[in-house]
Amino acid sequence: MGAWQQLGSSSQEWKHRSFERIIGNSSALEVVLDQVERVAPTDSTVLIQGETGTGKELIAHAIHNLSSRSGRAFVRVNCAAIPLDLLESELFGHEKGAFTGAISQKVGRFELADKGTLFLDEVGDIPAALQPKLLRVLQEQEFERLGSTRTHKVDVRLVAATNRNLQDMVRRDQFRCDLYYRINVFPILLPPLRARREDIQPLVMHFVEKFGRRIGKQVEHIPQDTMSALTCYEWPGNIRELQNLIERAVILSNDGVLPNPLASSATESVSVPPVAGTLRDAERAVILQTLEQVGWVVGGPKGAAAKLGLARTTLIHKMEKLGIHRARLRGPHDITKNSSQVN
């Protein structure tokens, strides 16, 4: 399957290498990649925001790969995954004997990223006590290891990411205002997968190919109703959720046909109501719920078709095929009053 869709100008191989892991060609994704191309050659700090599972680390890697620092280290720190009492040591290092258990000198992530890029993932989880030291190293490019008075100078380009609303955290005094403005020099907002539905099919094909090779099972056919169900689904876990469900589907595949992973998944984390496990029922449930959310408006920028990423005529055809009739689901007084809505 032609799963890899490399983005960027075909005449510039370096762009292809930088974007080769980013799948899709939607307008929402193109906006993000244009921002990446603009900011990457600079040394400006970048703040990548978006829901969990939207690919923030891939964008950070692309920024690094397109920069003059691409030949240097790309160092990643997940601030939410490191205990708070160890995070300062991870970032800035420590000297032997600096605290109980410090049996040897440790070089921190800022030193490891010298002349390169430091990616601070989940930057909103940095404790308030550590934020002034982070602000200082960003402004002055200098710091001291724990247990040392010697100042270390570094040349680090920072890319930060979060799925939290830092502005709200500033208003609640949970995040320093001056630090927020220092890392929010160039913000990039990643769209959720439901806002780039045209990218779902190439992503599905990519993950089918990837896990097929890894598991040793060849999937040669993805039924249209399976692809339709995947395209209509809201994907609250975004690309990470899609990847995990496709891996499951590849494992469960028989005779080279990909089953619908949504039908066999426990949909407790999604907005789609539980239904019988057929592909038709899964698709019907998604369309019905979307129609109810928008007041049964099919066309227009705020209608169900736009929300589902489908053409108006395509959605109407699906409704007819699935037996979805507004007249049967709403009262008679609503039919006359709102007859212009299904358009």
CSV table of C-alpha atoms in Angstrom, one decimal:
chain,number,residue,atom,x,y,z
A,1,MET,CA,0.0,0.0,0.0
A,2,GLY,CA,1.2,3.5,-0.7
A,3,ALA,CA,1.1,4.6,2.9
A,4,TRP,CA,3.9,7.1,3.2
A,5,GLN,CA,2.8,10.5,2.1
A,6,GLN,CA,5.9,12.7,2.4
A,7,LEU,CA,5.1,16.4,2.6
A,8,GLY,CA,6.9,19.5,1.5
A,9,SER,CA,8.4,20.5,-1.8
A,10,SER,CA,9.4,17.6,-4.0
A,11,SER,CA,12.4,19.5,-5.1
A,12,GLN,CA,13.9,19.7,-1.6
A,13,GLU,CA,15.0,16.3,-0.2
A,14,TRP,CA,15.8,17.8,3.2
A,15,LYS,CA,12.2,18.8,3.6
A,16,HIS,CA,11.1,15.3,2.7
A,17,ARG,CA,13.4,13.8,5.3
A,18,SER,CA,12.1,16.2,8.0
A,19,PHE,CA,8.4,15.5,7.3
A,20,GLU,CA,8.6,11.8,6.3
A,21,ARG,CA,7.0,10.6,9.5
A,22,ILE,CA,4.1,13.0,9.3
A,23,ILE,CA,1.2,11.5,7.4
A,24,GLY,CA,-1.5,13.5,5.7
A,25,ASN,CA,-2.3,16.3,3.3
A,26,SER,CA,-5.2,18.1,4.9
A,27,SER,CA,-5.4,21.8,4.9
A,28,ALA,CA,-5.2,21.9,8.7
A,29,LEU,CA,-2.0,19.9,8.7
A,30,GLU,CA,-0.5,22.0,5.9
A,31,VAL,CA,-1.0,25.1,8.1
A,32,VAL,CA,1.0,23.5,10.8
A,33,LEU,CA,3.8,22.4,8.5
A,34,ASP,CA,4.0,25.9,7.0
A,35,GLN,CA,4.5,27.3,10.5
A,36,VAL,CA,7.2,24.6,11.1
A,37,GLU,CA,9.1,25.7,7.9
A,38,ARG,CA,9.0,29.3,8.9
A,39,VAL,CA,10.2,29.0,12.5
A,40,ALA,CA,12.6,26.1,12.2
A,41,PRO,CA,15.6,28.1,10.7
A,42,THR,CA,15.4,30.5,13.6
A,43,ASP,CA,16.5,29.9,17.2
A,44,SER,CA,13.2,31.1,18.6
A,45,THR,CA,11.5,29.1,21.3
A,46,VAL,CA,8.4,27.2,20.1
A,47,LEU,CA,5.4,26.2,22.2
A,48,ILE,CA,3.4,23.3,20.6
A,49,GLN,CA,-0.1,22.9,22.0
A,50,GLY,CA,-2.7,20.3,21.3
A,51,GLU,CA,-4.7,17.4,22.7
A,52,THR,CA,-3.0,14.3,23.8
A,53,GLY,CA,-2.0,12.0,20.9
A,54,THR,CA,-1.8,14.7,18.2
A,55,GLY,CA,1.9,14.2,17.4
A,56,LYS,CA,3.6,17.0,19.3
A,57,GLU,CA,6.9,15.2,19.4
A,58,LEU,CA,6.9,14.5,15.7
A,59,ILE,CA,6.5,18.3,15.1
A,60,ALA,CA,9.3,19.0,17.5
A,61,HIS,CA,11.5,16.6,15.6
A,62,ALA,CA,10.6,18.3,12.3
A,63,ILE,CA,11.6,21.7,13.8
A,64,HIS,CA,14.9,20.3,14.9
A,65,ASN,CA,15.5,18.5,11.5
A,66,LEU,CA,14.9,21.7,9.5
A,67,SER,CA,17.1,23.8,11.7
A,68,SER,CA,20.8,24.5,11.6
A,69,ARG,CA,21.1,22.4,14.7
A,70,SER,CA,20.0,19.2,12.9
A,71,GLY,CA,23.4,17.6,13.2
A,72,ARG,CA,23.4,18.1,17.0
A,73,ALA,CA,21.5,16.4,19.8
A,74,PHE,CA,17.7,16.3,20.1
A,75,VAL,CA,17.1,15.7,23.8
A,76,ARG,CA,13.6,14.9,25.1
A,77,VAL,CA,12.3,15.3,28.6
A,78,ASN,CA,8.8,14.3,29.6
A,79,CYS,CA,8.2,16.6,32.6
A,80,ALA,CA,5.1,14.7,33.7
A,81,ALA,CA,6.9,11.3,33.8
A,82,ILE,CA,9.7,12.4,36.2
A,83,PRO,CA,9.1,12.6,39.9
A,84,LEU,CA,9.0,16.3,41.0
A,85,ASP,CA,11.9,15.9,43.4
A,86,LEU,CA,14.1,14.5,40.6
A,87,LEU,CA,13.1,16.8,37.8
A,88,GLU,CA,15.6,19.5,38.8
A,89,SER,CA,18.5,17.0,38.7
A,90,GLU,CA,17.3,15.7,35.3
A,91,LEU,CA,17.2,19.1,33.8
A,92,PHE,CA,20.3,20.7,35.3
A,93,GLY,CA,22.4,17.8,36.7
A,94,HIS,CA,24.0,17.5,40.1
A,95,GLU,CA,27.4,17.0,41.8
A,96,LYS,CA,28.4,14.0,43.8
A,97,GLY,CA,27.0,14.3,47.3
A,98,ALA,CA,24.5,17.0,46.4
A,99,PHE,CA,21.7,15.0,48.1
A,100,THR,CA,21.2,11.6,49.6
A,101,GLY,CA,21.7,9.1,46.9
A,102,ALA,CA,23.8,11.3,44.6
A,103,ILE,CA,26.8,8.9,44.5
A,104,SER,CA,28.3,10.4,41.4
A,105,GLN,CA,28.2,13.5,39.2
A,106,LYS,CA,25.3,13.7,36.8
A,107,VAL,CA,25.1,15.8,33.6
A,108,GLY,CA,21.6,17.3,33.1
A,109,ARG,CA,19.5,17.5,29.9
A,110,PHE,CA,20.4,21.1,29.2
A,111,GLU,CA,24.1,20.2,29.1
A,112,LEU,CA,23.3,17.2,26.9
A,113,ALA,CA,21.4,19.4,24.5
A,114,ASP,CA,24.1,22.0,24.2
A,115,LYS,CA,24.3,23.3,20.6
A,116,GLY,CA,21.2,21.3,19.9
A,117,THR,CA,17.5,21.2,20.7
A,118,LEU,CA,15.8,20.4,24.1
A,119,PHE,CA,12.2,19.2,23.8
A,120,LEU,CA,10.3,19.8,27.1
A,121,ASP,CA,7.2,17.7,26.8
A,122,GLU,CA,4.3,18.4,29.2
A,123,VAL,CA,5.9,21.7,30.2
A,124,GLY,CA,2.8,22.6,32.2
A,125,ASP,CA,3.7,20.0,34.7
A,126,ILE,CA,6.9,21.7,35.8
A,127,PRO,CA,6.5,22.5,39.5
A,128,ALA,CA,6.3,26.2,40.6
A,129,ALA,CA,9.5,26.0,42.6
A,130,LEU,CA,11.5,25.0,39.6
A,131,GLN,CA,10.0,27.5,37.2
A,132,PRO,CA,12.3,30.5,38.1
A,133,LYS,CA,15.4,28.4,37.4
A,134,LEU,CA,13.9,27.3,34.0
A,135,LEU,CA,13.2,31.0,33.2
A,136,ARG,CA,16.8,31.9,34.0
A,137,VAL,CA,18.3,29.3,31.8
A,138,LEU,CA,16.0,30.4,28.9
A,139,GLN,CA,16.9,34.0,29.3
A,140,GLU,CA,20.5,33.9,30.3
A,141,GLN,CA,21.5,30.4,28.9
A,142,GLU,CA,23.2,29.6,32.1
A,143,PHE,CA,22.6,27.6,35.3
A,144,GLU,CA,24.3,25.7,38.1
A,145,ARG,CA,24.1,22.0,38.8
A,146,LEU,CA,22.6,21.0,42.1
A,147,GLY,CA,25.3,21.1,44.8
A,148,SER,CA,27.6,23.4,42.8
A,149,THR,CA,28.3,27.1,42.6
A,150,ARG,CA,29.9,26.9,39.2
A,151,THR,CA,27.9,28.5,36.4
A,152,HIS,CA,27.5,26.5,33.2
A,153,LYS,CA,26.8,28.3,29.9
A,154,VAL,CA,24.8,26.5,27.2
A,155,ASP,CA,23.5,27.2,23.8
A,156,VAL,CA,20.1,25.4,23.6
A,157,ARG,CA,17.1,25.9,21.4
A,158,LEU,CA,13.9,25.1,23.4
A,159,VAL,CA,10.8,23.5,22.0
A,160,ALA,CA,8.1,23.0,24.6
A,161,ALA,CA,4.8,21.1,24.4
A,162,THR,CA,1.6,20.8,26.5
A,163,ASN,CA,-2.0,19.6,26.3
A,164,ARG,CA,-2.9,22.0,29.1
A,165,ASN,CA,-4.2,25.5,28.9
A,166,LEU,CA,-1.2,27.5,30.2
A,167,GLN,CA,-3.1,30.8,30.1
A,168,ASP,CA,-5.7,29.4,32.5
A,169,MET,CA,-2.8,28.1,34.7
A,170,VAL,CA,-1.3,31.6,34.7
A,171,ARG,CA,-4.6,33.1,35.9
A,172,ARG,CA,-4.8,30.5,38.7
A,173,ASP,CA,-1.2,31.2,39.7
A,174,GLN,CA,-0.1,27.7,38.8
A,175,PHE,CA,2.3,28.8,36.1
A,176,ARG,CA,4.6,31.9,36.1
A,177,CYS,CA,3.4,34.6,33.8
A,178,ASP,CA,6.9,35.6,32.8
A,179,LEU,CA,7.8,32.0,32.0
A,180,TYR,CA,4.7,31.6,29.9
A,181,TYR,CA,5.6,34.6,27.8
A,182,ARG,CA,9.2,33.4,27.5
A,183,ILE,CA,8.2,30.0,26.1
A,184,ASN,CA,5.2,31.2,24.0
A,185,VAL,CA,7.4,33.1,21.5
A,186,PHE,CA,6.1,31.1,18.5
A,187,PRO,CA,3.0,29.0,19.3
A,188,ILE,CA,1.9,26.1,17.1
A,189,LEU,CA,-1.6,24.6,17.7
A,190,LEU,CA,-2.0,21.0,16.5
A,191,PRO,CA,-5.5,20.2,15.2
A,192,PRO,CA,-7.2,17.1,16.7
A,193,LEU,CA,-7.6,14.2,14.3
A,194,ARG,CA,-11.4,14.8,14.0
A,195,ALA,CA,-10.5,18.2,12.4
A,196,ARG,CA,-8.4,16.5,9.7
A,197,ARG,CA,-10.6,13.6,8.7
A,198,GLU,CA,-9.2,13.4,5.2
A,199,ASP,CA,-5.9,12.3,6.8
A,200,ILE,CA,-7.5,9.3,8.5
A,201,GLN,CA,-7.4,7.0,5.4
A,202,PRO,CA,-3.6,7.5,4.7
A,203,LEU,CA,-2.9,7.1,8.5
A,204,VAL,CA,-4.9,3.9,8.5
A,205,MET,CA,-3.0,2.6,5.5
A,206,HIS,CA,0.3,3.6,7.1
A,207,PHE,CA,-0.3,1.8,10.4
A,208,VAL,CA,-1.7,-1.3,8.6
A,209,GLU,CA,1.5,-1.5,6.6
A,210,LYS,CA,3.7,-0.8,9.7
A,211,PHE,CA,2.1,-3.4,12.0
A,212,GLY,CA,1.7,-5.9,9.2
A,213,ARG,CA,5.5,-5.9,8.7
A,214,ARG,CA,6.1,-6.0,12.5
A,215,ILE,CA,3.6,-8.8,13.3
A,216,GLY,CA,4.1,-10.7,10.1
A,217,LYS,CA,0.6,-10.6,8.8
A,218,GLN,CA,-0.3,-9.1,5.4
A,219,VAL,CA,-3.5,-7.1,5.2
A,220,GLU,CA,-4.5,-6.7,1.5
A,221,HIS,CA,-8.1,-5.4,1.9
A,222,ILE,CA,-9.8,-2.7,4.1
A,223,PRO,CA,-13.5,-3.0,3.6
A,224,GLN,CA,-15.2,0.3,2.7
A,225,ASP,CA,-17.6,0.1,5.7
A,226,THR,CA,-14.6,-0.3,8.0
A,227,MET,CA,-12.9,2.7,6.5
A,228,SER,CA,-16.1,4.7,6.7
A,229,ALA,CA,-16.5,3.8,10.4
A,230,LEU,CA,-13.0,4.9,11.1
A,231,THR,CA,-13.4,8.1,9.2
A,232,CYS,CA,-16.6,9.0,11.0
A,233,TYR,CA,-15.3,8.2,14.5
A,234,GLU,CA,-14.5,11.2,16.8
A,235,TRP,CA,-11.0,9.9,17.9
A,236,PRO,CA,-10.8,11.4,21.4
A,237,GLY,CA,-7.3,9.9,21.7
A,238,ASN,CA,-6.3,11.2,18.3
A,239,ILE,CA,-3.5,9.5,16.3
A,240,ARG,CA,-2.3,7.5,19.3
A,241,GLU,CA,-5.7,5.9,19.7
A,242,LEU,CA,-5.9,5.2,15.9
A,243,GLN,CA,-2.5,3.6,16.0
A,244,ASN,CA,-3.3,1.3,18.9
A,245,LEU,CA,-6.7,0.3,17.4
A,246,ILE,CA,-5.1,-0.5,14.0
A,247,GLU,CA,-2.5,-2.6,15.7
A,248,ARG,CA,-5.2,-4.6,17.4
A,249,ALA,CA,-7.1,-4.9,14.1
A,250,VAL,CA,-4.0,-6.2,12.3
A,251,ILE,CA,-3.5,-8.9,15.0
A,252,LEU,CA,-7.2,-9.9,14.6
A,253,SER,CA,-7.2,-9.9,10.8
A,254,ASN,CA,-8.0,-13.1,8.9
A,255,ASP,CA,-7.6,-13.9,5.2
A,256,GLY,CA,-5.9,-10.5,4.6
A,257,VAL,CA,-9.0,-8.5,5.5
A,258,LEU,CA,-8.8,-5.8,8.2
A,259,PRO,CA,-11.7,-6.0,10.7
A,260,ASN,CA,-13.3,-2.9,12.1
A,261,PRO,CA,-11.5,-2.3,15.4
A,262,LEU,CA,-14.3,0.0,16.6
A,263,ALA,CA,-16.8,-2.8,16.6
A,264,SER,CA,-14.7,-4.9,19.0
A,265,SER,CA,-13.4,-2.1,21.2
A,266,ALA,CA,-15.0,-1.0,24.4
A,267,THR,CA,-16.1,2.4,23.5
A,268,GLU,CA,-16.2,3.7,27.1
A,269,SER,CA,-13.8,6.6,26.3
A,270,VAL,CA,-15.7,7.9,23.3
A,271,SER,CA,-18.8,9.8,22.6
A,272,VAL,CA,-20.4,7.2,20.4
A,273,PRO,CA,-23.1,5.3,22.3
A,274,PRO,CA,-22.6,1.5,22.6
A,275,VAL,CA,-24.2,-0.4,19.8
A,276,ALA,CA,-24.3,-4.0,18.5
A,277,GLY,CA,-20.9,-4.9,17.0
A,278,THR,CA,-21.6,-4.6,13.3
A,279,LEU,CA,-20.0,-2.1,11.0
A,280,ARG,CA,-23.3,-0.8,9.9
A,281,ASP,CA,-24.4,-0.2,13.5
A,282,ALA,CA,-21.1,1.6,14.4
A,283,GLU,CA,-21.4,4.0,11.4
A,284,ARG,CA,-25.1,4.6,12.0
A,285,ALA,CA,-24.5,5.4,15.7
A,286,VAL,CA,-21.8,8.0,14.8
A,287,ILE,CA,-24.0,9.7,12.2
A,288,LEU,CA,-27.1,9.7,14.4
A,289,GLN,CA,-25.2,11.3,17.3
A,290,THR,CA,-23.6,13.9,15.2
A,291,LEU,CA,-27.0,14.9,13.7
A,292,GLU,CA,-28.4,15.2,17.2
A,293,GLN,CA,-25.5,17.4,18.3
A,294,VAL,CA,-26.1,19.9,15.5
A,295,GLY,CA,-29.9,19.9,15.6
A,296,TRP,CA,-30.2,17.8,12.5
A,297,VAL,CA,-28.6,20.4,10.2
A,298,VAL,CA,-26.9,18.4,7.5
A,299,GLY,CA,-25.3,21.1,5.2
A,300,GLY,CA,-23.5,24.3,6.0
A,301,PRO,CA,-20.3,25.1,7.9
A,302,LYS,CA,-21.8,24.0,11.2
A,303,GLY,CA,-23.8,21.0,9.9
A,304,ALA,CA,-23.3,17.3,10.4
A,305,ALA,CA,-21.5,16.8,7.1
A,306,ALA,CA,-18.8,19.4,7.9
A,307,LYS,CA,-18.4,17.9,11.4
A,308,LEU,CA,-18.0,14.5,10.0
A,309,GLY,CA,-15.6,15.6,7.2
A,310,LEU,CA,-18.0,14.4,4.5
A,311,ALA,CA,-19.6,16.0,1.5
A,312,ARG,CA,-23.3,16.9,2.1
A,313,THR,CA,-24.4,14.6,-0.7
A,314,THR,CA,-22.3,11.8,0.7
A,315,LEU,CA,-23.8,12.1,4.1
A,316,ILE,CA,-27.4,12.2,2.7
A,317,HIS,CA,-26.6,9.0,0.8
A,318,LYS,CA,-25.3,7.4,3.9
A,319,MET,CA,-28.4,8.4,5.8
A,320,GLU,CA,-30.6,6.9,3.2
A,321,LYS,CA,-28.5,3.7,3.1
A,322,LEU,CA,-28.5,3.3,6.8
A,323,GLY,CA,-32.2,4.1,7.2
A,324,ILE,CA,-31.7,7.4,9.1
A,325,HIS,CA,-34.9,9.4,8.7
A,326,ARG,CA,-35.4,12.6,10.6
A,327,ALA,CA,-39.2,12.4,10.4
A,328,ARG,CA,-39.1,9.1,12.3
A,329,LEU,CA,-36.8,10.5,15.1
A,330,ARG,CA,-38.4,13.9,15.7
A,331,GLY,CA,-41.9,15.0,16.6
A,332,PRO,CA,-44.3,16.1,13.8
A,333,HIS,CA,-44.2,19.8,15.0
A,334,ASP,CA,-40.4,19.8,14.5
A,335,ILE,CA,-40.6,18.4,11.0
A,336,THR,CA,-42.5,21.3,9.5
A,337,LYS,CA,-40.8,23.9,11.6
A,338,ASN,CA,-37.3,22.7,10.7
A,339,SER,CA,-37.8,21.1,7.3
A,340,SER,CA,-35.2,23.5,5.8
A,341,GLN,CA,-32.5,22.2,8.1
A,342,VAL,CA,-31.9,18.9,6.2
A,343,ASN,CA,-30.3,20.4,3.2
